[in-house]
Coordinates of C-alpha atoms and ligand atoms in Angstrom, one line a residue:
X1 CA -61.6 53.2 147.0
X2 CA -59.8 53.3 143.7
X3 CA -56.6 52.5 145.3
X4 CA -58.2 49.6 146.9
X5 CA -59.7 48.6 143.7
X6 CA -56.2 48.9 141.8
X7 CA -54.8 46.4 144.9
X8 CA -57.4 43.5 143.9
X9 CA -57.2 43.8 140.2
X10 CA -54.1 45.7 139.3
X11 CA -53.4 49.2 138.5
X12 CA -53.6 48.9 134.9
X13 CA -57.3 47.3 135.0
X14 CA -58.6 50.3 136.9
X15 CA -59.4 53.5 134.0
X16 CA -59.6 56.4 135.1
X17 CA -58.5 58.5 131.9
X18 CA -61.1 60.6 130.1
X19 CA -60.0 59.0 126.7
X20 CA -59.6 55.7 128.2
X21 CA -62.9 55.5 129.4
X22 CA -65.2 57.3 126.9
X23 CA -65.7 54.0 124.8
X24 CA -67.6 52.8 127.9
X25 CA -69.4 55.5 129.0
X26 CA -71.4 55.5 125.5
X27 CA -73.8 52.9 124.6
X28 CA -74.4 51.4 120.9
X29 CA -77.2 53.2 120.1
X30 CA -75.3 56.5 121.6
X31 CA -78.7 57.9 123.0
X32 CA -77.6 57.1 126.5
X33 CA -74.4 58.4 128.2
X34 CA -72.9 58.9 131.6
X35 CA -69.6 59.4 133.3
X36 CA -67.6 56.5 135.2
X37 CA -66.1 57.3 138.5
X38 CA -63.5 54.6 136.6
X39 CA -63.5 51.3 134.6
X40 CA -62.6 48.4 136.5
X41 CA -61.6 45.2 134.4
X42 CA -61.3 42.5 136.8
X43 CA -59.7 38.9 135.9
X44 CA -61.5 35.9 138.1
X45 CA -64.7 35.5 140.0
X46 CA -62.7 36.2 143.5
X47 CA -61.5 39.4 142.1
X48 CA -65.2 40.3 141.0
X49 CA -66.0 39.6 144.7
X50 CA -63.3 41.5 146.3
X51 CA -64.4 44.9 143.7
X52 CA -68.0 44.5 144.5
X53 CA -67.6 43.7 148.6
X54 CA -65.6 47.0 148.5
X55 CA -68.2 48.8 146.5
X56 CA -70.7 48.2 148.5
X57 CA -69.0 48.9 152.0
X58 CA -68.9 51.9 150.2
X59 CA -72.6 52.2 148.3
X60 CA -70.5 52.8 145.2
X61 CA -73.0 52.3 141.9
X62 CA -71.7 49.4 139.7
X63 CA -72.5 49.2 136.1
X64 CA -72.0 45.6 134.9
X65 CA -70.9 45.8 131.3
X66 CA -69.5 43.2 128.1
X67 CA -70.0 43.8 125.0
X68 CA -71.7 47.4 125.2
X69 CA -74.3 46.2 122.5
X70 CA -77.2 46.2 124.9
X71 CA -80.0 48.6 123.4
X72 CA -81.8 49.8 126.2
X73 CA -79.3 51.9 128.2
X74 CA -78.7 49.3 131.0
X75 CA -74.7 48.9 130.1
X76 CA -73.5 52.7 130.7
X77 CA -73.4 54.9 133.7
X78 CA -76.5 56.7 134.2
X79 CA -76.4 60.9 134.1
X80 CA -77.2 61.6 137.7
X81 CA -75.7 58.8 138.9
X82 CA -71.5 58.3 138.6
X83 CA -70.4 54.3 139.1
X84 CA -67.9 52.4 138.8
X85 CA -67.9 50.1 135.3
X86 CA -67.6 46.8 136.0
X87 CA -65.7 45.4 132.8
X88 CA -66.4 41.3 132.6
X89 CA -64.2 41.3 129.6
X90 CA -61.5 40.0 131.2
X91 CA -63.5 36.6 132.4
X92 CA -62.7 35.0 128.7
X93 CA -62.1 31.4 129.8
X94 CA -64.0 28.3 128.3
X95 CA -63.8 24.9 128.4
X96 CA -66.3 22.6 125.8
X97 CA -67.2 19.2 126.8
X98 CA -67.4 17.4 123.2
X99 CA -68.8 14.5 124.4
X100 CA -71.6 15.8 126.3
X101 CA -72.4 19.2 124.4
X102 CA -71.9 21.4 127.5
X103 CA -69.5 24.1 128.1
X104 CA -68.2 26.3 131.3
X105 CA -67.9 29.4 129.9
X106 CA -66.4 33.1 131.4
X107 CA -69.1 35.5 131.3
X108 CA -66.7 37.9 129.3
X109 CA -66.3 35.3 126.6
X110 CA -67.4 37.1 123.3
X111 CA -70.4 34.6 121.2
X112 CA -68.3 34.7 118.2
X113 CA -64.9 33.7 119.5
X114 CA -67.0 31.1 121.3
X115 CA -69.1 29.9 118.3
X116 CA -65.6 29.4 116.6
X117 CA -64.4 27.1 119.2
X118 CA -67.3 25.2 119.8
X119 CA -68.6 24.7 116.4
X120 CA -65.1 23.2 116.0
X121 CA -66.2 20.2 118.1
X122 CA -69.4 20.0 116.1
X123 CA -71.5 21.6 119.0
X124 CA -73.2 25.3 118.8
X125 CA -74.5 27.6 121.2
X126 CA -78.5 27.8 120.3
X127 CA -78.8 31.3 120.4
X128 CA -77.3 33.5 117.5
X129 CA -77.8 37.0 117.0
X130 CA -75.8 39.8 114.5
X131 CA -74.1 41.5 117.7
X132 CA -71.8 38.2 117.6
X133 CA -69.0 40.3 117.3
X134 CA -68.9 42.2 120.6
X135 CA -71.8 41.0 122.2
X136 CA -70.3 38.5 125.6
X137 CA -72.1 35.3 127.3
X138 CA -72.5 37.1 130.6
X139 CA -74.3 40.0 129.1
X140 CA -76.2 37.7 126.6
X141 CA -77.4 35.7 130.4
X142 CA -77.7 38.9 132.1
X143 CA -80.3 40.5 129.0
X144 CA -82.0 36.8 128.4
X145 CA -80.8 37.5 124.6
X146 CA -83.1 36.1 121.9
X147 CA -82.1 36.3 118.2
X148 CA -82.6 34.4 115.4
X149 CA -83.3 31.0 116.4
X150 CA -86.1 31.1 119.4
X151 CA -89.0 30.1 116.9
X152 CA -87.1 26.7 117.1
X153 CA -84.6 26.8 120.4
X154 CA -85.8 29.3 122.7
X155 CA -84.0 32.2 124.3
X156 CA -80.8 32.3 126.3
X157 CA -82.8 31.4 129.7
X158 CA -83.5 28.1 128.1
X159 CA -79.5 27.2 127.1
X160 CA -78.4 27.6 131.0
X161 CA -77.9 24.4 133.1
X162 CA -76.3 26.7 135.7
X163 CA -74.9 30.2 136.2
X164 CA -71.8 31.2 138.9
X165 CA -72.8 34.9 140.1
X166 CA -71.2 37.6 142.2
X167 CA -73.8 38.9 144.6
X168 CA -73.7 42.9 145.7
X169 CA -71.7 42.1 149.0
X170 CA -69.5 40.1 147.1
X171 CA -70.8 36.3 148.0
X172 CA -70.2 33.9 144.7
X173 CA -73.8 31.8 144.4
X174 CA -74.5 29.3 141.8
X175 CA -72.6 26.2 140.9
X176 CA -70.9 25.7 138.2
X177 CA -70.1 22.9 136.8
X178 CA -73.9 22.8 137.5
X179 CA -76.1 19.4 136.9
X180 CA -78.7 18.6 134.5
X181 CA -81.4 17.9 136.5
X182 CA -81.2 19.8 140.3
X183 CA -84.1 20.8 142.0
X184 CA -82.6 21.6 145.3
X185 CA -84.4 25.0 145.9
X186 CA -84.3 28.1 143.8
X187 CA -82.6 28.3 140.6
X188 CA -80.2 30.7 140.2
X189 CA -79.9 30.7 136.2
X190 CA -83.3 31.2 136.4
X191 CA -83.3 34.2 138.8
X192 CA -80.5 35.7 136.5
X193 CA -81.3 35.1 133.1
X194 CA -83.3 38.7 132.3
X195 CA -82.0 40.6 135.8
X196 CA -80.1 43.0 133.3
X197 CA -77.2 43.6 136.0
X198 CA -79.3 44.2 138.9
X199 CA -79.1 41.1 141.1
X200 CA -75.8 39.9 140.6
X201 CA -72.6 40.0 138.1
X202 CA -72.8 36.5 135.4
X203 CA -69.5 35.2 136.2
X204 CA -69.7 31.9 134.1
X205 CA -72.1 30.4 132.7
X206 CA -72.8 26.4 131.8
X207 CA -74.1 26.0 128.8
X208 CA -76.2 23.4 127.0
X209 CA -75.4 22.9 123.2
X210 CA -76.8 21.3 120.0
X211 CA -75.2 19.5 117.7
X212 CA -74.1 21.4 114.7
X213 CA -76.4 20.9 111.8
X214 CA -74.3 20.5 108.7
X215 CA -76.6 22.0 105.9
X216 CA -78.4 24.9 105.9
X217 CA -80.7 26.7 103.6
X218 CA -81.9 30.4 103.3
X219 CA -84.7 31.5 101.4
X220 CA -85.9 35.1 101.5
X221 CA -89.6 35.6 99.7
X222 CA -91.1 38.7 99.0
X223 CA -94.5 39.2 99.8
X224 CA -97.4 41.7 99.7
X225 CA -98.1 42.5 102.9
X226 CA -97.9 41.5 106.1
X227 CA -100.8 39.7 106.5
X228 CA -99.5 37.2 103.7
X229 CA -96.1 37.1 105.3
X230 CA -97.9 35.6 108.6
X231 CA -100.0 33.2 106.8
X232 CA -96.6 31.6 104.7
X233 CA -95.3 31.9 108.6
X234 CA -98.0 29.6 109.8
X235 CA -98.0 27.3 106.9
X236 CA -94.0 26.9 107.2
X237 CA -94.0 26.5 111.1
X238 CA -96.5 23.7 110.5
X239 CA -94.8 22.0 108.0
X240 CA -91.2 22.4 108.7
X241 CA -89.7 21.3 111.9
X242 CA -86.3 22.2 110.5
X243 CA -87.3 25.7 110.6
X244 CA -84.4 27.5 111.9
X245 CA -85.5 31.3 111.3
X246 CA -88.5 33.3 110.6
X247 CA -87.4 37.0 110.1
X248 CA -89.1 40.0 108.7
X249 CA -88.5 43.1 107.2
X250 CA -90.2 46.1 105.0
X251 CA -89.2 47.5 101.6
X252 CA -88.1 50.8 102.5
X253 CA -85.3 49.0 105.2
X254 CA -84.3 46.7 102.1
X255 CA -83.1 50.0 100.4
X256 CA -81.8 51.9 103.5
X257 CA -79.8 48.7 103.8
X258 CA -79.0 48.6 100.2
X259 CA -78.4 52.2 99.9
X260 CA -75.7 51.8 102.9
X261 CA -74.1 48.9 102.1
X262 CA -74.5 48.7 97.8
X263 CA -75.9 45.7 97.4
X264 CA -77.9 44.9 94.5
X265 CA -81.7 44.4 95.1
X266 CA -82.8 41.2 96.2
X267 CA -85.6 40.2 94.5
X268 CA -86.8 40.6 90.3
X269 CA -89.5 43.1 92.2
X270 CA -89.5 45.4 94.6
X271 CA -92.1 43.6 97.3
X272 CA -93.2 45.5 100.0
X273 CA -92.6 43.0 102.8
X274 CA -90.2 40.4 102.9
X275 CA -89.2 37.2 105.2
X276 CA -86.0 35.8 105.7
X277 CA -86.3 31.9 106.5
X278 CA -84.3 29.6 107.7
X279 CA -84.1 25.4 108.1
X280 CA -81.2 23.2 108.9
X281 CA -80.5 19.7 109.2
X282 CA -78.5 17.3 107.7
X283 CA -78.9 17.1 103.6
X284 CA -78.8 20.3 101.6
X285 CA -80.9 18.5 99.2
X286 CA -83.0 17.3 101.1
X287 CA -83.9 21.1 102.5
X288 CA -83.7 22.6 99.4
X289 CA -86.8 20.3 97.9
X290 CA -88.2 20.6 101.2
X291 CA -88.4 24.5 101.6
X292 CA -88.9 24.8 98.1
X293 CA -91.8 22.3 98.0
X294 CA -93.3 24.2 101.2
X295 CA -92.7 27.7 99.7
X296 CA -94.3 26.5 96.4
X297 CA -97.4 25.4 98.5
X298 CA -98.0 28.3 100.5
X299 CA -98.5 30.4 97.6
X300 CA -98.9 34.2 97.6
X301 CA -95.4 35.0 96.8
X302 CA -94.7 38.3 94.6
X303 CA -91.0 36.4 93.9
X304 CA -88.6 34.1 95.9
X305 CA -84.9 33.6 96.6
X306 CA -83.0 30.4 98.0
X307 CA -79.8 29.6 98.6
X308 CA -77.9 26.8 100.0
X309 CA -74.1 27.8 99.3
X310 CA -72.4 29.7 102.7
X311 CA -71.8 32.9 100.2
X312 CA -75.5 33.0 99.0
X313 CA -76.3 32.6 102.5
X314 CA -75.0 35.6 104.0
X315 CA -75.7 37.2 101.4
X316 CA -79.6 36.8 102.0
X317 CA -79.0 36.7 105.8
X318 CA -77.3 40.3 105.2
X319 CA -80.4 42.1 103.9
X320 CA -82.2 41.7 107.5
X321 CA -79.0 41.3 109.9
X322 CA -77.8 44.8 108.3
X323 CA -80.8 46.6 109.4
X324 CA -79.6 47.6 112.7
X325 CA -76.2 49.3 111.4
X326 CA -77.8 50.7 108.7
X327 CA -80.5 52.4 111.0
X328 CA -77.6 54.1 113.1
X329 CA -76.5 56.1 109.8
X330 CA -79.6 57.8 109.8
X331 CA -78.9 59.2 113.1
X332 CA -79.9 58.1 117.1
X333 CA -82.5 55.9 116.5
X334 CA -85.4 55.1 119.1
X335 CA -85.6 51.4 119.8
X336 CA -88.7 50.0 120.9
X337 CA -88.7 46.0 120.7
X338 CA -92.1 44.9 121.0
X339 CA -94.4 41.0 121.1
X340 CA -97.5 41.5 119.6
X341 CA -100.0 38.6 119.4
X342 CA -100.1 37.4 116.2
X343 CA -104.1 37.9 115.8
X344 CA -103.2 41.6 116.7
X345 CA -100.2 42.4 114.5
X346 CA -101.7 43.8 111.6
X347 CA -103.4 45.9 113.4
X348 CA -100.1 47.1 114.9
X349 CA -98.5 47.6 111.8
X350 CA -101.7 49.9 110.7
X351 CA -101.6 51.8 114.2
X352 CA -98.0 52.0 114.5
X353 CA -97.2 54.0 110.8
X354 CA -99.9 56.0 111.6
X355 CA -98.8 57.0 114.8
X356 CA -95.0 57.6 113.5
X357 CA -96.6 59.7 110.7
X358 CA -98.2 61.8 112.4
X359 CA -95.5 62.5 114.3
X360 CA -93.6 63.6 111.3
X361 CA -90.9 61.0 111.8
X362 CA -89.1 57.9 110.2
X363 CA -90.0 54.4 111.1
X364 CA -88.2 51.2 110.1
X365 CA -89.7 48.1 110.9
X366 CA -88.3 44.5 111.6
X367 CA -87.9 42.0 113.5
X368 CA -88.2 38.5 114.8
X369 CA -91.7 36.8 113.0
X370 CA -91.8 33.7 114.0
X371 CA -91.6 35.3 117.3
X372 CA -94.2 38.2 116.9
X373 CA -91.9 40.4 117.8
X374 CA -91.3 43.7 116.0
X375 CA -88.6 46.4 116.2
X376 CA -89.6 49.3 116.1
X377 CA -87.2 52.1 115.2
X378 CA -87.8 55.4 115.1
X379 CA -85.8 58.6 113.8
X380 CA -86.1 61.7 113.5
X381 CA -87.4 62.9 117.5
X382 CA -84.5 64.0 119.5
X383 CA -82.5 61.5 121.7
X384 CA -84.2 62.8 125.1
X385 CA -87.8 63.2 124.1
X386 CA -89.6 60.2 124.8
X387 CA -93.3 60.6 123.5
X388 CA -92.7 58.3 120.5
X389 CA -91.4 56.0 122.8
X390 CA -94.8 56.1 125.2
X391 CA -97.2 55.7 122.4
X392 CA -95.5 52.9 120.5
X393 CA -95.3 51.4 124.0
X394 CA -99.1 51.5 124.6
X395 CA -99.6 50.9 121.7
X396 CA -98.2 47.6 122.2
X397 CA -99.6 47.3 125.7
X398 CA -103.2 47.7 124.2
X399 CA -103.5 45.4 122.0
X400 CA -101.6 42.4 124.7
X401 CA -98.2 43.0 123.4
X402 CA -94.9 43.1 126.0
X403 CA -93.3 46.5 125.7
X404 CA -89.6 44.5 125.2
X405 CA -89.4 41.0 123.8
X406 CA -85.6 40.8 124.0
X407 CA -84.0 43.3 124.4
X408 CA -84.7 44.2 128.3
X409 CA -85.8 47.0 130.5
X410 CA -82.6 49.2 131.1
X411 CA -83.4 52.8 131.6
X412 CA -85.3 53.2 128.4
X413 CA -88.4 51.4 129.3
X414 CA -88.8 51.7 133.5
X415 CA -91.6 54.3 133.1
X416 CA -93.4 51.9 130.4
X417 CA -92.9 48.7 132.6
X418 CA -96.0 48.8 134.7
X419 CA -97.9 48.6 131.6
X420 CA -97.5 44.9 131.4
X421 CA -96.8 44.0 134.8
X422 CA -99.1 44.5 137.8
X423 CA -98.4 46.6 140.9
X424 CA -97.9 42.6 142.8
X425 CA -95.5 41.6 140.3
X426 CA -93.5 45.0 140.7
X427 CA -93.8 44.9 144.5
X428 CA -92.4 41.6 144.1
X429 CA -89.6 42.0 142.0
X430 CA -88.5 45.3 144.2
X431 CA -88.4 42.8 147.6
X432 CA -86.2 40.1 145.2
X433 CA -83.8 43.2 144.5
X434 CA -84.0 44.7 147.8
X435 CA -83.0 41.2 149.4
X436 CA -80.1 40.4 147.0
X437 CA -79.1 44.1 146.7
X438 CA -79.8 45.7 149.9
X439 CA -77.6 49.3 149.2
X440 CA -79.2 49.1 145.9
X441 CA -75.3 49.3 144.0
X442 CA -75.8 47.0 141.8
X443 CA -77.2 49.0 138.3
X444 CA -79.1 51.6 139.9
X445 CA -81.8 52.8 137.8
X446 CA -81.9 49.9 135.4
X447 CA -85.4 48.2 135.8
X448 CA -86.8 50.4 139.0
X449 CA -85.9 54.3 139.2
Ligands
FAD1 P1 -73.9 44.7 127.5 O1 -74.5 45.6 126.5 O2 -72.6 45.1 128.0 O3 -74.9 44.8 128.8 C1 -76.3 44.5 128.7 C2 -76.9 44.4 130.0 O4 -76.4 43.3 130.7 C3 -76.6 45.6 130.9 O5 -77.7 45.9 131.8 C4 -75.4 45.2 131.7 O6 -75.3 45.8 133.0 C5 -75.7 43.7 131.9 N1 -74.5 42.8 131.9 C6 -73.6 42.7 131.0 N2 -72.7 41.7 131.3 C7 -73.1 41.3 132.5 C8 -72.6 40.3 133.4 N3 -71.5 39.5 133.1 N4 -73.2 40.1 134.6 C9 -74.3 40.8 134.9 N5 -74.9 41.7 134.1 C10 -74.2 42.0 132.9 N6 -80.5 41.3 121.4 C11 -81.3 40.2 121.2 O7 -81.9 39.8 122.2 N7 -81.5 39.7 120.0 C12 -81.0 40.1 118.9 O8 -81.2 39.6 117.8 C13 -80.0 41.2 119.0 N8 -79.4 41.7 117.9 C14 -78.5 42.8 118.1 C15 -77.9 43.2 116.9 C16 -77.0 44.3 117.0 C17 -76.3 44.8 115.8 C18 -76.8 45.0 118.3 C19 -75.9 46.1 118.4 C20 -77.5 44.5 119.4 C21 -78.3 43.4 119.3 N9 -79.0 42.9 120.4 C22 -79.8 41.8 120.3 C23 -78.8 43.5 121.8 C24 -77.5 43.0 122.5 O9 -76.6 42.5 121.6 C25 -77.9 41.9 123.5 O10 -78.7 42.4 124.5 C26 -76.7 41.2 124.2 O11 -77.2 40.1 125.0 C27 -75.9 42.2 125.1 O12 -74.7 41.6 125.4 P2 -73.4 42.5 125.9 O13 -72.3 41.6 126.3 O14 -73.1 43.4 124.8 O15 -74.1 43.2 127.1
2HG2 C1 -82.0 42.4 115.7 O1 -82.9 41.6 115.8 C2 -81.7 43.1 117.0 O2 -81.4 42.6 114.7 C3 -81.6 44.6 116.9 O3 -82.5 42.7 118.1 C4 -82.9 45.3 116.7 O4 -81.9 47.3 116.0 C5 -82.9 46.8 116.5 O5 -83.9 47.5 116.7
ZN3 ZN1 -83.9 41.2 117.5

């Protein structure tokens, strides 16, 4: 098979080294590991079709794989299960329509080298999150990626006008160039966006943009407690349709990030709970004397921050997109990315530090506000024991949370998914995989066990 393999995509695209194929047999979070039978980089969508037509005469596991970011285990072999890694990194074409804000992009195409050339035509991709780096468009479709910018754009799901996919067997589906509007049948963005590698390999991926907004404005405000964070978060998402971000995070992750990185504190006071908020539009000034004006009238602020200048920006940005990096010094942290209705969140918060507490371990908590979603990281409870990860998980279930709000399924949350999804639902999405994926090759053990 791996000589076949070698045939279609050439020898030097097929890794079969120990050394050459550690870095992806590892995920980020480096709780979850397994061995490759090889790495397999293919260059085009016909040679993605002739690796997985082979696989599957063959039931060989594939593990579909850009970036590596994904946190839930989904990108890397599985332990009792060799595969095959399917590399997409290879798929790195675009092309930008600047006069219609669309773009055809490779599935292996990494956000930030796309954001660079699109952005460059005055058009951006909608969906921004601190992975830019590594994370790729085809893994961003597969995981339905949110970020920092749903609370005003939505998730990935809702930037696809069409998606080109590989199917197990090897059949390409989905057109691409796709139209705007095309209701002929079932669409296969749709059916994609979220299938974490299970139903089919993101080849490209058409893309609706929106227009670069010129100025910018970060504020970061520290507040008491979380129950004054949400009601600043109402009173901004009412009177700010520029509202561009609505980010949270907790005093003790300000110092772990501080403590990691050096910077100075952020704020004249140390406040226990502090939001990260965003607008954009067209005139700095303008959104300065906005979001001042509506920062100043929601009151309740121990002590605020606002900057308008790209450094300043970061800078404030840094404090929350830092968190996750930070976390990872501490050791392997357990991720659990929960929704939480908002009228139930502060109950959450209460239930959640209790329950890591008594545990005797570390929790750092952030997230997504304007979203209601929290992660929740955990450290200190060894890689493979998964209690912390039940309760925090019914925890969220109980109180009408999701048990992932963006991040996905993968391995780490199958035993946790019928929580939130009935027995019809399940059934349901088994027959979709079972139809698409009859030999079951494609990410086995990702979503179902
Ligand atoms: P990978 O990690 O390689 O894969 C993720 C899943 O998608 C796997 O199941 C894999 O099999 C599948 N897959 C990958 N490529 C394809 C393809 N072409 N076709 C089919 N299946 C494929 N996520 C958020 O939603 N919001 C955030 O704000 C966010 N911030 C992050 C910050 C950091 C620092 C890190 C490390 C991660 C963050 N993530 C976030 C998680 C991660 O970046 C996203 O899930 C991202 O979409 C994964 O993209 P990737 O290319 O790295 O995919
Ligand atoms: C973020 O919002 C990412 O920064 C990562 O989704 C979350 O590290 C995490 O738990
Ligand atoms: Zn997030």
């Amino acid at each position: 098979v791996l000589n076949r393999l070698a045939t279609i995509v050439r020898s030097q695209h097929v890794l079969t080294e120990p050394d050459e194929r550690a870095g992806y047999e590892i995920d980020w979070t480096r709780r979850y590991r397994g061995d490759a039978l090889a790495v397999v980089r293919p260059g085009s969508t016909a040679e993605v079709a002739q690796v997985l037509s082979v696989c599957n005469e063959g039931s060989i596991a594939v593990v579909p794989q850009g970036g590596n970011t994904g946190l839930v285990g989904g990108s890397v072999p599985r332990p009792d299960r060799a595969a095959v890694v399917l590399s997409l990194a290879r798929l790195d074409e675009c092309s930008i329509d600047a006069q219609h804000g669309e773009a055809v992009v490779g599935g292996g195409v990494i956000l930030e080298s796309f954001q660079e050339a699109s952005r460059a035509s005055g058009w951006d991709l909608a969906v921004d999150l601190a992975a830019r780096g590594s994370c790729t468009i085809g893994g961003m479709v597969a995981t339905n990626a949110g970020g920092e910018h749903v609370v005003r754009y939505g998730p990935m799901a809702q930037q696809l006008i069409g998606v080109e996919a590989v199917l197990a067997d090897g059949t390409v589906v989905g057109h691409v160039p796709a139209l705007r509007k095309d209701n002929t049948g079932y669409h296969w963005a749709g059916i994609l966006a979220g299938s974490e590698g299970t139903l089919g390999v993101v080849t490209r991926a058409h893309l609706r943009l929106v227009a670069v907004l010129p100025a910018r404005v970060v504020a970061l405000l520290g507040l008491p407690d979380l129950e004054a964070a949400l009601a600043v978060t109402g009173k901004l998402r009412r009177t700010l349709p520029e509202l561009n971000a609505v980010e949270v995070c907790f005093a003790d992750g300000i110092d772990l990030v501080r403590s990691v990185t050096g910077m100075p504190a952020p704020l004249s006071q140390r406040a226990p709970v502090n939001v990260v908020v965003e607008t954009a539009g067209d005139d700095v000034d303008l959104l300065v004397d906005r979001l001042g004006g509506a920062v100043a009238a929601a009151g309740g602020m121990l002590d605020s921050a606002i900057a308008s200048t790209e450094a300043d920006r970061a800078r404030l940005w840094r404090y929350r997109e830092a968190h996750t990096e930070a976390i990872s010094t501490l050791g392997v942290p357990h991720k659990l990315d929960v929704s939480i209705p908002f009228d139930r969140m502060l109950e959450f918060e209460r239930r959640v530090r209790a329950l890591v507490s008594d545990a005797g371990a570390q929790l750092v908590l952030f997230g997504h506000l304007g979203d209601g979603n929290l992660h929740v990281n955990v450290l200190g409870p060894s890689a493979d024991d998964a209690r912390i990860d039940d309760a925090v998980l019914d925890l969220a279930a109980s109180l009408g949370g999701s048990i992932s709000a963006e991040h996905g399924i993968g391995i780490a949350k199958r035993s946790a998914f019928a929580r939130t999804r009935s027995t019809a639902e399940l059934d349901a999405m088994r027959a979709i995989k079972r139809a698409l994926d009859p030999r079951a090759i494609l990410n086995p053990g990702v979503l179902f066990s």
